[in-house]
Amino acid sequence: MDRQGRIHKRGPRLLRTALVEAAWIMQRYNPWAKAVYQRICANQKNRKKKAIIAVARKLLVRCWAMLLHETPWNGAAATTLSEAAPA
């Protein structure tokens, strides 16, 4: 799979910090975020930070889509999408 997007340290530092903190909390309480985190992490110690950054980026993409389409968060749709995705 060719992935063009990279996560870098440009942009607002406070926003990056807030997204990562939100991702750590989400992976504890949100089934969608927990599934994404566990799929990427695969119980390997050296992938935990990479997995949480990926969850934070996915959260940002979802928030941007919500702002763009003026729709509220739909937790049920996020859960069904993570269950339908291959593990």
GROMACS .gro file of C-alpha atoms in nm:
model
   87
    1MET     CA    1   0.000   0.000   0.000
    2ASP     CA    2   0.144   0.334  -0.104
    3ARG     CA    3   0.093   0.592   0.169
    4GLN     CA    4   0.170   0.949   0.070
    5GLY     CA    5   0.065   1.121   0.394
    6ARG     CA    6   0.319   1.159   0.670
    7ILE     CA    7   0.281   1.278   1.026
    8HIS     CA    8   0.521   1.563   1.093
    9LYS     CA    9   0.584   1.822   1.360
   10ARG     CA   10   0.467   2.122   1.160
   11GLY     CA   11   0.158   2.311   1.264
   12PRO     CA   12   0.018   2.412   1.602
   13ARG     CA   13   0.198   2.230   1.882
   14LEU     CA   14  -0.095   2.275   2.121
   15LEU     CA   15  -0.335   2.114   1.873
   16ARG     CA   16  -0.105   1.812   1.827
   17THR     CA   17  -0.075   1.774   2.204
   18ALA     CA   18  -0.451   1.798   2.253
   19LEU     CA   19  -0.519   1.542   1.979
   20VAL     CA   20  -0.273   1.293   2.126
   21GLU     CA   21  -0.417   1.337   2.476
   22ALA     CA   22  -0.769   1.292   2.339
   23ALA     CA   23  -0.655   0.980   2.153
   24TRP     CA   24  -0.513   0.826   2.473
   25ILE     CA   25  -0.848   0.881   2.647
   26MET     CA   26  -1.048   0.764   2.345
   27GLN     CA   27  -0.865   0.434   2.322
   28ARG     CA   28  -0.976   0.361   2.678
   29TYR     CA   29  -1.345   0.447   2.643
   30ASN     CA   30  -1.439   0.452   2.273
   31PRO     CA   31  -1.482   0.112   2.099
   32TRP     CA   32  -1.389   0.252   1.757
   33ALA     CA   33  -1.065   0.408   1.882
   34LYS     CA   34  -0.982   0.099   2.086
   35ALA     CA   35  -1.022  -0.125   1.780
   36VAL     CA   36  -0.802   0.101   1.567
   37TYR     CA   37  -0.538   0.123   1.841
   38GLN     CA   38  -0.527  -0.253   1.896
   39ARG     CA   39  -0.517  -0.326   1.522
   40ILE     CA   40  -0.216  -0.099   1.469
   41CYS     CA   41  -0.042  -0.176   1.797
   42ALA     CA   42  -0.089  -0.554   1.778
   43ASN     CA   43   0.033  -0.583   2.141
   44GLN     CA   44   0.388  -0.478   2.056
   45LYS     CA   45   0.553  -0.239   2.299
   46ASN     CA   46   0.743  -0.044   2.035
   47ARG     CA   47   0.428   0.042   1.835
   48LYS     CA   48   0.215   0.203   2.108
   49LYS     CA   49   0.315   0.562   2.030
   50LYS     CA   50   0.280   0.508   1.654
   51ALA     CA   51  -0.065   0.361   1.710
   52ILE     CA   52  -0.181   0.651   1.927
   53ILE     CA   53  -0.056   0.904   1.671
   54ALA     CA   54  -0.255   0.717   1.405
   55VAL     CA   55  -0.568   0.731   1.624
   56ALA     CA   56  -0.512   1.105   1.679
   57ARG     CA   57  -0.482   1.162   1.305
   58LYS     CA   58  -0.798   0.960   1.236
   59LEU     CA   59  -0.978   1.165   1.503
   60LEU     CA   60  -0.866   1.487   1.333
   61VAL     CA   61  -0.986   1.361   0.993
   62ARG     CA   62  -1.325   1.270   1.140
   63CYS     CA   63  -1.356   1.607   1.314
   64TRP     CA   64  -1.268   1.788   0.992
   65ALA     CA   65  -1.533   1.588   0.802
   66MET     CA   66  -1.790   1.670   1.071
   67LEU     CA   67  -1.712   2.042   1.040
   68LEU     CA   68  -1.718   2.027   0.662
   69HIS     CA   69  -2.053   1.847   0.640
   70GLU     CA   70  -2.200   2.009   0.954
   71THR     CA   71  -2.293   1.675   1.112
   72PRO     CA   72  -2.270   1.567   1.478
   73TRP     CA   73  -2.052   1.281   1.602
   74ASN     CA   74  -2.215   0.948   1.529
   75GLY     CA   75  -2.057   0.695   1.760
   76ALA     CA   76  -2.275   0.410   1.634
   77ALA     CA   77  -2.154   0.459   1.275
   78ALA     CA   78  -1.792   0.467   1.390
   79THR     CA   79  -1.839   0.143   1.580
   80THR     CA   80  -1.998  -0.037   1.286
   81LEU     CA   81  -1.720   0.084   1.054
   82SER     CA   82  -1.451  -0.054   1.284
   83GLU     CA   83  -1.635  -0.387   1.314
   84ALA     CA   84  -1.673  -0.413   0.936
   85ALA     CA   85  -1.303  -0.342   0.873
   86PRO     CA   86  -1.078  -0.647   0.839
   87ALA     CA   87  -0.852  -0.710   1.135
   0.00000   0.00000   0.00000
